[in-house]
Coordinates of C-alpha atoms in Angstrom, one line a residue:
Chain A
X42 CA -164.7 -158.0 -106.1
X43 CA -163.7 -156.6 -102.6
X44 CA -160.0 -157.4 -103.2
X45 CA -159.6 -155.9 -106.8
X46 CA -157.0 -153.3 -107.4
X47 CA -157.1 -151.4 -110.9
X48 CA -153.9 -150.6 -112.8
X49 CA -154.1 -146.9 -114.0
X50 CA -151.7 -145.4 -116.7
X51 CA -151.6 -141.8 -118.0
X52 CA -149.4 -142.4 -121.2
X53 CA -147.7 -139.2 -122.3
X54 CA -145.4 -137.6 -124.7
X55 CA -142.8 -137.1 -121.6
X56 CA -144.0 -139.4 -119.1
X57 CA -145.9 -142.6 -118.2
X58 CA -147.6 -141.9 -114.7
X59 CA -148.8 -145.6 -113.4
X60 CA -150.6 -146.2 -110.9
X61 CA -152.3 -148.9 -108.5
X62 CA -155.7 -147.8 -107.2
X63 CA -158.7 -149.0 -105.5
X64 CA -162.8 -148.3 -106.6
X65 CA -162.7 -145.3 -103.7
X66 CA -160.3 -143.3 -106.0
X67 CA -157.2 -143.9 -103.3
X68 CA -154.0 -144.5 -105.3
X69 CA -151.9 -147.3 -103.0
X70 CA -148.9 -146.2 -105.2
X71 CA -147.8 -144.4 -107.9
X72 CA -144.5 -144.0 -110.7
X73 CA -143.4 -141.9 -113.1
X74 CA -141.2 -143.7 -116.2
X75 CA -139.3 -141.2 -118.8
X76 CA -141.1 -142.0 -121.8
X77 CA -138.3 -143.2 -124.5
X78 CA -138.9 -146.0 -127.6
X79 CA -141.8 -148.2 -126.9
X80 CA -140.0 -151.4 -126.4
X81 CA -138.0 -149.9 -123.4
X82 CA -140.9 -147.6 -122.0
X83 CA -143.4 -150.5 -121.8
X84 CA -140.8 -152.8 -120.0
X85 CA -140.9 -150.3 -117.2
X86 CA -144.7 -150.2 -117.1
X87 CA -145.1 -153.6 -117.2
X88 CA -142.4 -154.6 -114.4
X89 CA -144.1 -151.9 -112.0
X90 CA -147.5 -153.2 -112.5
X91 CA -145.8 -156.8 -112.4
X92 CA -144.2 -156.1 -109.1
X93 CA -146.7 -154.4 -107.1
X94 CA -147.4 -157.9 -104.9
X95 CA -151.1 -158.3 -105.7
X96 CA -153.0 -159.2 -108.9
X97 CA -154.3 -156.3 -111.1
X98 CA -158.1 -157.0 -112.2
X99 CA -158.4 -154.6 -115.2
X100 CA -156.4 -151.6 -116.6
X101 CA -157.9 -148.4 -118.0
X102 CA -155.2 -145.9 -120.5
X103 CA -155.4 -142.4 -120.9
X104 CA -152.9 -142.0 -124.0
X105 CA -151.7 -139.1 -126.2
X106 CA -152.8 -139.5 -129.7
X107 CA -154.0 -139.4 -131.8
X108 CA -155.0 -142.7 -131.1
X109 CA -157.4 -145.7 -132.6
X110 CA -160.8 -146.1 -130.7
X111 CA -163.1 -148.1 -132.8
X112 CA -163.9 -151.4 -131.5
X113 CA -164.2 -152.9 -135.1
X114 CA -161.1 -152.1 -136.5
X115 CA -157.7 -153.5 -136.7
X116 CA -155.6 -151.2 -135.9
X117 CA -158.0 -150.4 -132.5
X118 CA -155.9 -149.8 -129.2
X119 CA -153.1 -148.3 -131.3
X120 CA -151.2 -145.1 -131.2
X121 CA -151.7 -143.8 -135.0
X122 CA -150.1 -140.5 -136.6
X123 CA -147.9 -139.1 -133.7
X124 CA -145.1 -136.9 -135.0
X125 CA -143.3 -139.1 -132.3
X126 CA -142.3 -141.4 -134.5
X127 CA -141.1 -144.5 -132.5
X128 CA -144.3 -144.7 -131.3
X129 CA -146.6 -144.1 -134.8
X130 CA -148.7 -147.2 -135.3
X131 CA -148.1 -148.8 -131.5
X132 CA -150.6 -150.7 -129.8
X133 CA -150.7 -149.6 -127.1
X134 CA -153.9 -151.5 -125.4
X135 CA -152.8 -154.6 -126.9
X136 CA -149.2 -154.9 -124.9
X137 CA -151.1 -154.4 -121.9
X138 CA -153.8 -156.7 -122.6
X139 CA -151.1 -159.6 -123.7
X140 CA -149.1 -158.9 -120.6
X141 CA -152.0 -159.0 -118.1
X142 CA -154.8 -160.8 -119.9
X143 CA -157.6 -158.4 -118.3
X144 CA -159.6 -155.9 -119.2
X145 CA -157.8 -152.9 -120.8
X146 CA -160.0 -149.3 -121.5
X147 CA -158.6 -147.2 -123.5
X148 CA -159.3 -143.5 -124.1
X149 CA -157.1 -139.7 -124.8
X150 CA -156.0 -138.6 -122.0
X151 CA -158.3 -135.1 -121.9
X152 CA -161.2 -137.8 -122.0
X153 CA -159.3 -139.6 -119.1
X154 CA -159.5 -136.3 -116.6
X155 CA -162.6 -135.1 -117.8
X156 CA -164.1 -138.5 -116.8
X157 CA -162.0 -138.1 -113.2
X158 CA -163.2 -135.3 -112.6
X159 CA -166.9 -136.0 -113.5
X160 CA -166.6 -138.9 -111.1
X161 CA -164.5 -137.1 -108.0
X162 CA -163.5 -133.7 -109.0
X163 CA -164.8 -130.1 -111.2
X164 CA -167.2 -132.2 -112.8
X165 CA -169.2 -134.0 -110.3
X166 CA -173.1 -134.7 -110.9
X167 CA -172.6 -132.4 -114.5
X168 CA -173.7 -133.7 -117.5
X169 CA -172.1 -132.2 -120.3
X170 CA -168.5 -130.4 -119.8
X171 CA -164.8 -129.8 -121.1
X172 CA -161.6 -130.7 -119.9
X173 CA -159.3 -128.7 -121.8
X174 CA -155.2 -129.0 -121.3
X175 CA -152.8 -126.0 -122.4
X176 CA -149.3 -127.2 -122.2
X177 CA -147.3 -128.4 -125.4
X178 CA -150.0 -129.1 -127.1
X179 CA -154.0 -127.9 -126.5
X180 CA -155.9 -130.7 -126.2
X181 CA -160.0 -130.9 -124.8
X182 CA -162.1 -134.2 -124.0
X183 CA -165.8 -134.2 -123.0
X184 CA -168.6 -135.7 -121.7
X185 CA -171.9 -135.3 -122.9
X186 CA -175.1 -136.6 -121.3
X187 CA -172.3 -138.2 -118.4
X188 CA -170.3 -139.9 -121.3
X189 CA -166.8 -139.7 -122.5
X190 CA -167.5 -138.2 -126.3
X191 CA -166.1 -140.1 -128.9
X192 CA -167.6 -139.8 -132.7
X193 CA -165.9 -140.5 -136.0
X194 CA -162.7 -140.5 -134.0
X195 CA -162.3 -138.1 -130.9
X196 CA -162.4 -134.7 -131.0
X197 CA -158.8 -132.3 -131.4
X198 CA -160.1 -129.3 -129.7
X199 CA -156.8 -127.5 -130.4
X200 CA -157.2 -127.4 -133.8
X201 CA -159.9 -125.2 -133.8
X202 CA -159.4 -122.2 -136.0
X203 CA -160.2 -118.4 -134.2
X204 CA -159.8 -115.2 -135.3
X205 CA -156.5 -113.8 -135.3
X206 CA -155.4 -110.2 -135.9
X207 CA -152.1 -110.0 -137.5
X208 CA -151.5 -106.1 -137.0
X209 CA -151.7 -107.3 -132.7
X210 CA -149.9 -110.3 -132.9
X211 CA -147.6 -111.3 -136.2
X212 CA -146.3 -114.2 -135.2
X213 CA -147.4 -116.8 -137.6
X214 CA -148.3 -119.9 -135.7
X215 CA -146.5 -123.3 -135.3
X216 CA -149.1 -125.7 -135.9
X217 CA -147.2 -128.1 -138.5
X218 CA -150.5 -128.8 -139.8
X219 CA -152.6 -125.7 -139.7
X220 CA -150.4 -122.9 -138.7
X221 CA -152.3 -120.3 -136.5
X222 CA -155.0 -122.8 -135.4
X223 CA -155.6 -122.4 -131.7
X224 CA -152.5 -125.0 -130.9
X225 CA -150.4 -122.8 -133.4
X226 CA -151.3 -119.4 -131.5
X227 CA -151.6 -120.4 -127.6
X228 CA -150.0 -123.4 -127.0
X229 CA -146.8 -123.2 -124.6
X230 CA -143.8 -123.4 -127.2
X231 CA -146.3 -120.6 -129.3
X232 CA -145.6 -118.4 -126.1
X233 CA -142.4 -119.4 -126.2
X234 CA -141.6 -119.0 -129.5
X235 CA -143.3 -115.5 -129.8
X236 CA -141.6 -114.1 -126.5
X237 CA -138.8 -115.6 -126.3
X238 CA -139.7 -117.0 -122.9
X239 CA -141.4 -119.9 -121.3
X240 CA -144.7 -119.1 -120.0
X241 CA -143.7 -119.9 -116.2
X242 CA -140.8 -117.4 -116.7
X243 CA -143.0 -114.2 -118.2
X244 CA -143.9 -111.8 -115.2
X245 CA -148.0 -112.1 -114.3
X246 CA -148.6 -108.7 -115.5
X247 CA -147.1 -109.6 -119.0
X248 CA -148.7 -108.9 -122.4
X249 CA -148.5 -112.0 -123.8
X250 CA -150.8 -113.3 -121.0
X251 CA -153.4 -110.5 -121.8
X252 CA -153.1 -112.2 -125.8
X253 CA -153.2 -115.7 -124.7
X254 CA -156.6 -115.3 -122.5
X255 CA -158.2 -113.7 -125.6
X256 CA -157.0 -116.4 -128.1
X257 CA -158.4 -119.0 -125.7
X258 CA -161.8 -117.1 -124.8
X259 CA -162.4 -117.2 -128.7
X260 CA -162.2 -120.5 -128.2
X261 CA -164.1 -120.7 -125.2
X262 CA -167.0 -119.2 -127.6
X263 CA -166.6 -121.8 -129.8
X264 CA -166.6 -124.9 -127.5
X265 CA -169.3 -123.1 -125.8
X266 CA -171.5 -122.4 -128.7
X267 CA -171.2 -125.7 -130.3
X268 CA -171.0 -128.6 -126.8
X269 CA -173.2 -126.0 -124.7
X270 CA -170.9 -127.6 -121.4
X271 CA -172.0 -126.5 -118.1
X272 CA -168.6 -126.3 -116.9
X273 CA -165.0 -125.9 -118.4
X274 CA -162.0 -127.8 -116.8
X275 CA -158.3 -125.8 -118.0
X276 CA -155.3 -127.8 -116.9
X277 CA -152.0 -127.8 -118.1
X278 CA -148.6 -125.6 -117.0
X279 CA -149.7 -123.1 -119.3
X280 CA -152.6 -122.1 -117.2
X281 CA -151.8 -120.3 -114.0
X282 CA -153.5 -118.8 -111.9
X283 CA -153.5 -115.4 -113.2
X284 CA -154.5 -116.3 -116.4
X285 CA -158.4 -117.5 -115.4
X286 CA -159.7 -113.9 -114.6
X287 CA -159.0 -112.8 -117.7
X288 CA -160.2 -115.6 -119.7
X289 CA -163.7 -115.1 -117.4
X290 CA -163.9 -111.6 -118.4
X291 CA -163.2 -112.4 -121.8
X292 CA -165.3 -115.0 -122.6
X293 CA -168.3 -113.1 -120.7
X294 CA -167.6 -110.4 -122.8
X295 CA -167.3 -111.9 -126.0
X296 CA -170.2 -113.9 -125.6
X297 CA -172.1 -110.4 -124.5
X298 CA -175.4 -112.2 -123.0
X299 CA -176.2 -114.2 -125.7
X300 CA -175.9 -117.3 -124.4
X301 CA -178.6 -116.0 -121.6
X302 CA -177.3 -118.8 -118.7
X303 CA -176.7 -117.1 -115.2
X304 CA -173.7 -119.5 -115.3
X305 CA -172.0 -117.7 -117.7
X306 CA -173.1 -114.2 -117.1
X307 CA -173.0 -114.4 -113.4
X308 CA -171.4 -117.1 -112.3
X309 CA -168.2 -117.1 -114.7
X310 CA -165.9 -117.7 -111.8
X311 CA -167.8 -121.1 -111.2
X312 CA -168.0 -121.7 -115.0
X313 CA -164.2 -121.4 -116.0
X314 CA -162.6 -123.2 -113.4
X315 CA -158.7 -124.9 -112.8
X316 CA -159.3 -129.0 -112.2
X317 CA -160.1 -130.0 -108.5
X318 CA -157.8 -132.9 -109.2
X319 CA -154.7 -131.0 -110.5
X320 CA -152.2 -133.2 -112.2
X321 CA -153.9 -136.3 -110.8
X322 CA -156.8 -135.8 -113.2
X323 CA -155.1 -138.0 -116.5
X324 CA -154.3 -141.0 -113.9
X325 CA -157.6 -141.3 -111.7
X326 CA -159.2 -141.0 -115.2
X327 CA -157.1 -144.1 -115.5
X328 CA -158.8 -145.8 -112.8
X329 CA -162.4 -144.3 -113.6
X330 CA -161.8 -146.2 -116.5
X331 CA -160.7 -149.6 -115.5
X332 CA -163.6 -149.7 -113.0
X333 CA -165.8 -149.3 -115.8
X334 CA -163.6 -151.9 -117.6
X335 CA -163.9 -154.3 -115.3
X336 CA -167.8 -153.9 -114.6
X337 CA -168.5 -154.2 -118.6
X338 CA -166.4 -157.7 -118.4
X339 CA -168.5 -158.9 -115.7
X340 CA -171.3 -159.2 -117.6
Chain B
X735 CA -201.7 -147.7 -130.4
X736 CA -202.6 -148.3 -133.1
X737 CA -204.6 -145.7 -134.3
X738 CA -202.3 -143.2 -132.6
X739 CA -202.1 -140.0 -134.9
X740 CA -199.3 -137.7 -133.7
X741 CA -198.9 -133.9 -134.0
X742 CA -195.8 -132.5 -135.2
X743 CA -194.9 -128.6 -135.4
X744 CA -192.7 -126.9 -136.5
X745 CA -192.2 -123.1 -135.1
X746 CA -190.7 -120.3 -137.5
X747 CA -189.7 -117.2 -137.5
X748 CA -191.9 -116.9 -140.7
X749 CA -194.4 -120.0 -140.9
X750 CA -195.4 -122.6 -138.4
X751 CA -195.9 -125.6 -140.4
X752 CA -198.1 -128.1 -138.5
X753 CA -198.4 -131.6 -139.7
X754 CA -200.8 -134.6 -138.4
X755 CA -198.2 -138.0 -138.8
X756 CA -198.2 -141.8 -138.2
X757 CA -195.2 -143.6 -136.8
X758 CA -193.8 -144.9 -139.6
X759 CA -193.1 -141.3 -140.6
X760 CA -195.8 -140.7 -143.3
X761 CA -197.5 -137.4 -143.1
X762 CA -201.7 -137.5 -143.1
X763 CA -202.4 -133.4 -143.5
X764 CA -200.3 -130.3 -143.4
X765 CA -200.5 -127.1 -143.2
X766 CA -198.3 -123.7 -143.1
X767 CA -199.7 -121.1 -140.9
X768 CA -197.8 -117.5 -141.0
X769 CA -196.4 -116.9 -138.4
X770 CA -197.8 -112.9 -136.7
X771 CA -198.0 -112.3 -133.0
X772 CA -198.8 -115.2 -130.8
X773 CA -202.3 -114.8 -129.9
X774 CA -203.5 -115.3 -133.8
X775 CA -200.6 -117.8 -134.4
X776 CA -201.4 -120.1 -131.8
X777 CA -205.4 -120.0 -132.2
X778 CA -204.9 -120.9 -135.7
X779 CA -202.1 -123.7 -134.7
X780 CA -205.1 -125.3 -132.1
X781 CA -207.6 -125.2 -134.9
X782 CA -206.0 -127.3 -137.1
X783 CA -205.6 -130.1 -134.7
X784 CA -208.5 -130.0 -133.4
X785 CA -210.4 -129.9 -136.6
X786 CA -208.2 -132.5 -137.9
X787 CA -211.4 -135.1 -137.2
X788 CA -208.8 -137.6 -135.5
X789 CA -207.4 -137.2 -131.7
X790 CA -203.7 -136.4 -131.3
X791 CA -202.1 -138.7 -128.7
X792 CA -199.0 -136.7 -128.4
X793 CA -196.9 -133.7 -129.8
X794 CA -193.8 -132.9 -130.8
X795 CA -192.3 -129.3 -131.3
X796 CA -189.1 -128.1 -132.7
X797 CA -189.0 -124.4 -132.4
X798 CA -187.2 -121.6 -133.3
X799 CA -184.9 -119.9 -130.1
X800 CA -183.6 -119.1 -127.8
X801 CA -186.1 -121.4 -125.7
X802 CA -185.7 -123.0 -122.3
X803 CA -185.6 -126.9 -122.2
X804 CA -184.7 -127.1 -118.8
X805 CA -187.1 -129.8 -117.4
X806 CA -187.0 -128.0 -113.5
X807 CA -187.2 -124.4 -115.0
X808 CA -190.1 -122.3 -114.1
X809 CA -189.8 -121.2 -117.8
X810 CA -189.3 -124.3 -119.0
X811 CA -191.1 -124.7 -122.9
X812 CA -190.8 -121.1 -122.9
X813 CA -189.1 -119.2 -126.1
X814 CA -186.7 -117.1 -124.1
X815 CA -184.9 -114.2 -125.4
X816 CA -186.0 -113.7 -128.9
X817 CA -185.5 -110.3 -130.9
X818 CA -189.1 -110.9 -132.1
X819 CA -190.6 -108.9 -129.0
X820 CA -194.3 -110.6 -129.0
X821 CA -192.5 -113.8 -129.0
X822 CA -190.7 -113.1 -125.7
X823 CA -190.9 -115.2 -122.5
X824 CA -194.0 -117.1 -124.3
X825 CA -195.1 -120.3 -123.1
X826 CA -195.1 -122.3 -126.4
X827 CA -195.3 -125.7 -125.2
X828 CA -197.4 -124.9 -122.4
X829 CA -199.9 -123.5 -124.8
X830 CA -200.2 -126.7 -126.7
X831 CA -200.0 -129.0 -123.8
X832 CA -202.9 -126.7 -121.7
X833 CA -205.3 -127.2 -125.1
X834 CA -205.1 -130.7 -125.8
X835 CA -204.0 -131.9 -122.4
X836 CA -201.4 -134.7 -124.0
X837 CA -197.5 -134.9 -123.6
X838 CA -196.0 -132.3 -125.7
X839 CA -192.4 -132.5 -126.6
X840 CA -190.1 -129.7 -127.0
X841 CA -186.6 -128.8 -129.0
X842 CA -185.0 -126.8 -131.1
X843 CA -185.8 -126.6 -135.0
X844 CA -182.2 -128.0 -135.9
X845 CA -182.0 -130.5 -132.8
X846 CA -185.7 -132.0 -134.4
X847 CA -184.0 -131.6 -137.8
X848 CA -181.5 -134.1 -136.7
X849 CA -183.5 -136.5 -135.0
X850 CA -185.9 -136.6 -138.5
X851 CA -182.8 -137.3 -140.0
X852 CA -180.8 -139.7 -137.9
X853 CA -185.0 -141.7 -138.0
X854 CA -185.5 -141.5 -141.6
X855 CA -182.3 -139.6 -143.5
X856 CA -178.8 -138.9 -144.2
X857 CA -177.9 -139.8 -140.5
X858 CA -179.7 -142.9 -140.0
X859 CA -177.4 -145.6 -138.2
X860 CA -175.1 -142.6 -137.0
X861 CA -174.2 -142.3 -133.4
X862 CA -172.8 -138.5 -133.8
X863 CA -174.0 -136.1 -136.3
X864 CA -175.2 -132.1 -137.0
X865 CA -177.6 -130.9 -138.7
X866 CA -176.5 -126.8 -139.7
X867 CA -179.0 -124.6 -141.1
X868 CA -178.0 -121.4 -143.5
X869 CA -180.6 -119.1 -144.0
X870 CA -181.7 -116.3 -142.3
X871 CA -180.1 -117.2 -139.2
X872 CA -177.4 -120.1 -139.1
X873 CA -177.8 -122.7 -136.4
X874 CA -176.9 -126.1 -135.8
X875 CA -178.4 -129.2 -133.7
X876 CA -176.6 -132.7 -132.9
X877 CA -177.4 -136.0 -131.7
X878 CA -174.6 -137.4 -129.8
X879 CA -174.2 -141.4 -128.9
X880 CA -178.0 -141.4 -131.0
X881 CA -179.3 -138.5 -128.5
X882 CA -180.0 -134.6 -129.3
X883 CA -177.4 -132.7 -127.2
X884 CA -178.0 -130.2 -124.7
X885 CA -176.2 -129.2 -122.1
X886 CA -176.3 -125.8 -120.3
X887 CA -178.9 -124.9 -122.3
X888 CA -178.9 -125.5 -126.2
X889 CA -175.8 -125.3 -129.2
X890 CA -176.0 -122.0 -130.8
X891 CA -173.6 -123.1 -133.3
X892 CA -173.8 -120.0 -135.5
X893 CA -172.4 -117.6 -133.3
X894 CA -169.1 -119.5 -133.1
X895 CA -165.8 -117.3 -133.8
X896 CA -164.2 -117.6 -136.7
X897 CA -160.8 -116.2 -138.9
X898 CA -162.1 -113.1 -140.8
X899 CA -159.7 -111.5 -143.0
X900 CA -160.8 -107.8 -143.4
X901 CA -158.9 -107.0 -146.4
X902 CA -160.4 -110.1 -148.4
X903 CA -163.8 -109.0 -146.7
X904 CA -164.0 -105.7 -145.0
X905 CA -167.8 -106.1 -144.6
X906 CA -167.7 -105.6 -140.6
X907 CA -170.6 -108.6 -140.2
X908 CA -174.0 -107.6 -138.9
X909 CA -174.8 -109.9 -135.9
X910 CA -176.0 -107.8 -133.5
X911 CA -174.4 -110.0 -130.7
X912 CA -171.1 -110.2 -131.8
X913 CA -170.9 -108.6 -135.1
X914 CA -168.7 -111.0 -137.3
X915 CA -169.4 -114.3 -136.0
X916 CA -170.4 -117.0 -138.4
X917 CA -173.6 -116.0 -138.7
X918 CA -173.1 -112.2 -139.1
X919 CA -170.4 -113.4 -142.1
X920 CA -172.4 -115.9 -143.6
X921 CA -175.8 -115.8 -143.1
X922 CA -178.5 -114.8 -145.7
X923 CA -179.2 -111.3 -144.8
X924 CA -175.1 -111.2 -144.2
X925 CA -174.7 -112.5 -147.9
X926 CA -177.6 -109.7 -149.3
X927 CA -176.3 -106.7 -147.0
X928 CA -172.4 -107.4 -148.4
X929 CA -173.0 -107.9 -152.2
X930 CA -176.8 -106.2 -152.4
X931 CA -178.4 -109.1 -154.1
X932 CA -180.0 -112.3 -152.2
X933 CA -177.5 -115.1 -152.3
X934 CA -180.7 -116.9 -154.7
X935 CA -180.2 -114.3 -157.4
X936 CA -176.4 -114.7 -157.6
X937 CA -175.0 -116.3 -160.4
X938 CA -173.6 -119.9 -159.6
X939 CA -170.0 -118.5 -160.0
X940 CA -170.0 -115.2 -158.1
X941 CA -167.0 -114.8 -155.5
X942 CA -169.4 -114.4 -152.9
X943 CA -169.6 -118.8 -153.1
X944 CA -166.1 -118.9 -152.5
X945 CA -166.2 -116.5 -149.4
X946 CA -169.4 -118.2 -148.4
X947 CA -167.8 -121.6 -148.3
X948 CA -164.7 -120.6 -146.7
X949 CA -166.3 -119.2 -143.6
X950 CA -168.4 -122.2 -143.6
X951 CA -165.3 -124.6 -143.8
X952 CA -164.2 -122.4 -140.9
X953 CA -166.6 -123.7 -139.1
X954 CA -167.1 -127.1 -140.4
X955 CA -163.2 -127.4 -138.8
X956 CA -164.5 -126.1 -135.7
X957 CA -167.4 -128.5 -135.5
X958 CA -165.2 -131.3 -136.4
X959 CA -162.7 -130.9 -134.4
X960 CA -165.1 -130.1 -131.6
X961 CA -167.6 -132.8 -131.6
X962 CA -165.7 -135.2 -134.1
X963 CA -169.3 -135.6 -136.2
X964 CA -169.8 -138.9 -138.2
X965 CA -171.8 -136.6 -141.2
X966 CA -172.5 -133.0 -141.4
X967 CA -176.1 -132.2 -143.0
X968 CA -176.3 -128.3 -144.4
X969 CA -180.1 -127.4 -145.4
X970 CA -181.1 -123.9 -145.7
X971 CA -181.8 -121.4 -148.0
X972 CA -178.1 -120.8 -148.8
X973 CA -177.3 -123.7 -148.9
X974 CA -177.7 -124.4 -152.9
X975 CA -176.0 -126.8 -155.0
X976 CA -173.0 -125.6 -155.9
X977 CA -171.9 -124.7 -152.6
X978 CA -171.4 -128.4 -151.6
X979 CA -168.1 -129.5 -154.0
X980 CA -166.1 -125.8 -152.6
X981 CA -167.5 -126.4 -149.0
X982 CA -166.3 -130.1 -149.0
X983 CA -163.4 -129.2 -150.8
X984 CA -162.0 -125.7 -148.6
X985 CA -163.0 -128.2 -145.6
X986 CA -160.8 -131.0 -146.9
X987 CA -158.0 -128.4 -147.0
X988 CA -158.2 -126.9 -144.0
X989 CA -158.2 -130.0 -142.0
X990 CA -155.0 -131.1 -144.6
X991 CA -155.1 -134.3 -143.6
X992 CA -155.0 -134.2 -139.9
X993 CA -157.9 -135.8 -138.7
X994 CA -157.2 -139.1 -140.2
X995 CA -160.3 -140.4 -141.5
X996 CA -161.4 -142.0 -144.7
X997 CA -164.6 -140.1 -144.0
X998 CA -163.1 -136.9 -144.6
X999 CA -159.6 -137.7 -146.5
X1000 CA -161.4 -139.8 -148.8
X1001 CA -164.7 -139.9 -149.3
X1002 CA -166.2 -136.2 -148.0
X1003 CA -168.7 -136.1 -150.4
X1004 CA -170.7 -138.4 -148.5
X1005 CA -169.5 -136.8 -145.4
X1006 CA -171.0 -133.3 -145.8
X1007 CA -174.6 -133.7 -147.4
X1008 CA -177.6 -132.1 -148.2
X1009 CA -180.6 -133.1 -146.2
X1010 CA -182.1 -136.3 -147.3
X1011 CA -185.6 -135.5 -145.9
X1012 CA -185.3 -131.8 -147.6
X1013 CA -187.4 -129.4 -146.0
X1014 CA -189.7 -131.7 -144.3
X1015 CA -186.4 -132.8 -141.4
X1016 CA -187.9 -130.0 -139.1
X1017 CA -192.2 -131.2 -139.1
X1018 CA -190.4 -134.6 -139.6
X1019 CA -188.5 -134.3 -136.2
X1020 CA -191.7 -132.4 -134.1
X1021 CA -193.1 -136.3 -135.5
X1022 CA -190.4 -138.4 -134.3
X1023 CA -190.5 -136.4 -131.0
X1024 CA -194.2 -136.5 -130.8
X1025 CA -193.6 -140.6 -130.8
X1026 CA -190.9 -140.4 -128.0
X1027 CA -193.1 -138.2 -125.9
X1028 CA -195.8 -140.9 -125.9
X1029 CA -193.3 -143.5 -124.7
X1030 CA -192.3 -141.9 -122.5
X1031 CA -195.4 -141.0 -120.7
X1032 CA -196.7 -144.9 -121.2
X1033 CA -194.5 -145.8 -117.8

């Protein structure tokens, strides 16, 4: 299929990023559409991929959730218990598959980039490893033995639960559904809501930078202890630059040799590592997965 | 092969228990062997094979750790960093391979554990599932799409972070890694050092069940939400009856709901489990590796 182009979507709670791209990982073009109701959000998507003057040979979805991805049921493709509520119980692969009538793959969108950048990116000729996103929510995908990781329904890394030492840091935690999980504690409107400030607005040298690495190395430990990656992937506008030494020496520290890998204990700046793809990671995912899409169909 | 016999160890702390084994799972001749420094260990490991009057074809070992499974290591087979100092950097699957000259398989007790039960117990037909042992240590092995997951190098699943509340519990935990991990909260000797009594002497309704099963829910979370596991199987020697129905039911709470699956939402009593194979899963999985070693070396 010389000819094919693959359409690539990175749904999100903000933003639909869609894209037209080719096996290589180029992107021939690209557009971002304000996510609002379904109806009018899905329009948009539909007319770009419509209009982009050639013929679209599968599409592959990296979606917020949580989101239905077992082949036998009947509610598979859909969006499921999103606190946005226009879009609870939306199927999402299905509008796409009625409108094109090809292939559609669908996965979260963590499992998206970490499937990106295993095939172009942080990831490359690895394994096992993590994408993890810290933004308005915390959300991680995997793959494991070179496969996105799915299970009883996918994982919701941000809902891990950590220590957390109330006489340091009172505030409470604004997970609606666990309170001081790791979400509750360290995602962006936590910072916010703790400080008073957005995290791109604190000064680098500021406290609550010093508690976010150590929330997130806990959970670093945990991810680590329980996947055994061989590299972790952090994305997300909660994660600048300044915050990775300190979750390195955190993590290194916390673990203290235990986990006796030269990765971790002397390679940690290769270990713990910002995405090679930046913000590009959820939509090549996109495309990673339509290729595979279109490859399974051809059998 | 038909008149295959296989060899299947399992490698303790405490015992080795060596067993001879057919295919379909069934277990010829056993034997537990103390376990004292390597030398007499192993000598009295090779006799019982090779007195066993039939030829092994193959062998399978799921050992205690750390140990290196890392085909291209110079170590590889190799228990790695143990605090059991005569145990240290020894060639455990070398040592089996060298005297009977036939493939010898290698993994940790809880991976085998897994494997025995995803071949013949509680996980059979699962694609995703752990296997946690609570005893002297606490560990944890997975199979992940039907596969026991490594990575970097192996889970160590006990010595994951979690919420400690030093006013319910100011016993400071007594890992000597990281203090009050899981397994310095919630192990056996952690249960004995904080109340003074072995949690098998305790009285069915002492506090320290609840405690005990509220660190482990901890964890269950974090497992879940981690690797999104289709069952979780607890054996060990904490792990008595009546610690299932608070276990399954602090989980259950903790999650409230969130990860929406009938599994867990509804029917958790089949979702957290005792081992179906009992304390035969560990020889049981040496067996079922033993059999995959041999197919493997048939190409």
């Amino acid at each position: 299929m010389a000819n094919s182009v693959f359409g690539a979507i990175e749904a999100g709670g903000t933003k639909f990023v869609c894209a037209i791209g080719m096996s290589s990982g180029s992107i021939i073009n690209s557009i971002r559409i304000p996510t609002r109701v379904p109806a009018e959000t899905m329009a948009d998507v539909i007319a770009f991929f419509q209009n982009c003057g050639r013929p679209i040979s599968a599409f592959g979805i990296g979606s917020f959730g949580p989101i239905d991805l077992k082949p036998a049921s009947s509610t598979y493709g859909f969006i499921t218990s999103t606190p946005k509520e226009s879009w609870r119980n939306f199927d999402l692969a299905g509008t796409i598959q009625r409108a094109f009538n090809v292939p559609v793959a669908l996965d979260t969108d963590v499992n998206a980039a970490i499937l990106a950048e295993s095939q172009w990116g942080a990831a490359q000729k690895l394994e096992t490893a993590l994408y993890i996103t810290v933004g308005t929510g915390i959300g991680g995908g995997a793959i494991v033995a070179g496969k996105p990781l799915h299970g009883l329904v996918h994982p919701e890394m941000g809902h891990i639960r950590i220590p957390h030492d109330f006489a340091r840091d009172p505030f409470p935690g604004l997970c609606p559904y666990h309170g001081d999980c790791l979400e509750g504690l360290a995602s962006g409107p936590a910072i916010k809501a703790r400080w008073g400030i957005a995290a791109s607005e604190l000064p680098a040298d500021h406290v609550a930078f010093e508690l976010e690495a150590d929330y997130l190395a806990f959970a670093c430990v945990n991810w680590i202890c329980t996947l055994s990656p061989q590299r972790l992937i952090f994305g997300g506008g909660v994660m600048q630059p300044h915050i990775f030494p300190l979750l390195r020496e955190r993590t290194r520290s916390l673990l203290n040799d235990y986990v006796n890998a030269p990765e971790i204990t002397e390679r940690i700046d290769h270990y713990i590592v910002p995405p090679a793809l930046g913000n590009q990671a959820g939509v090549l995912g996109g495309l990673a997965m339509a290729m595979s899409a279109i490859e399974k169909a051809d059998y």
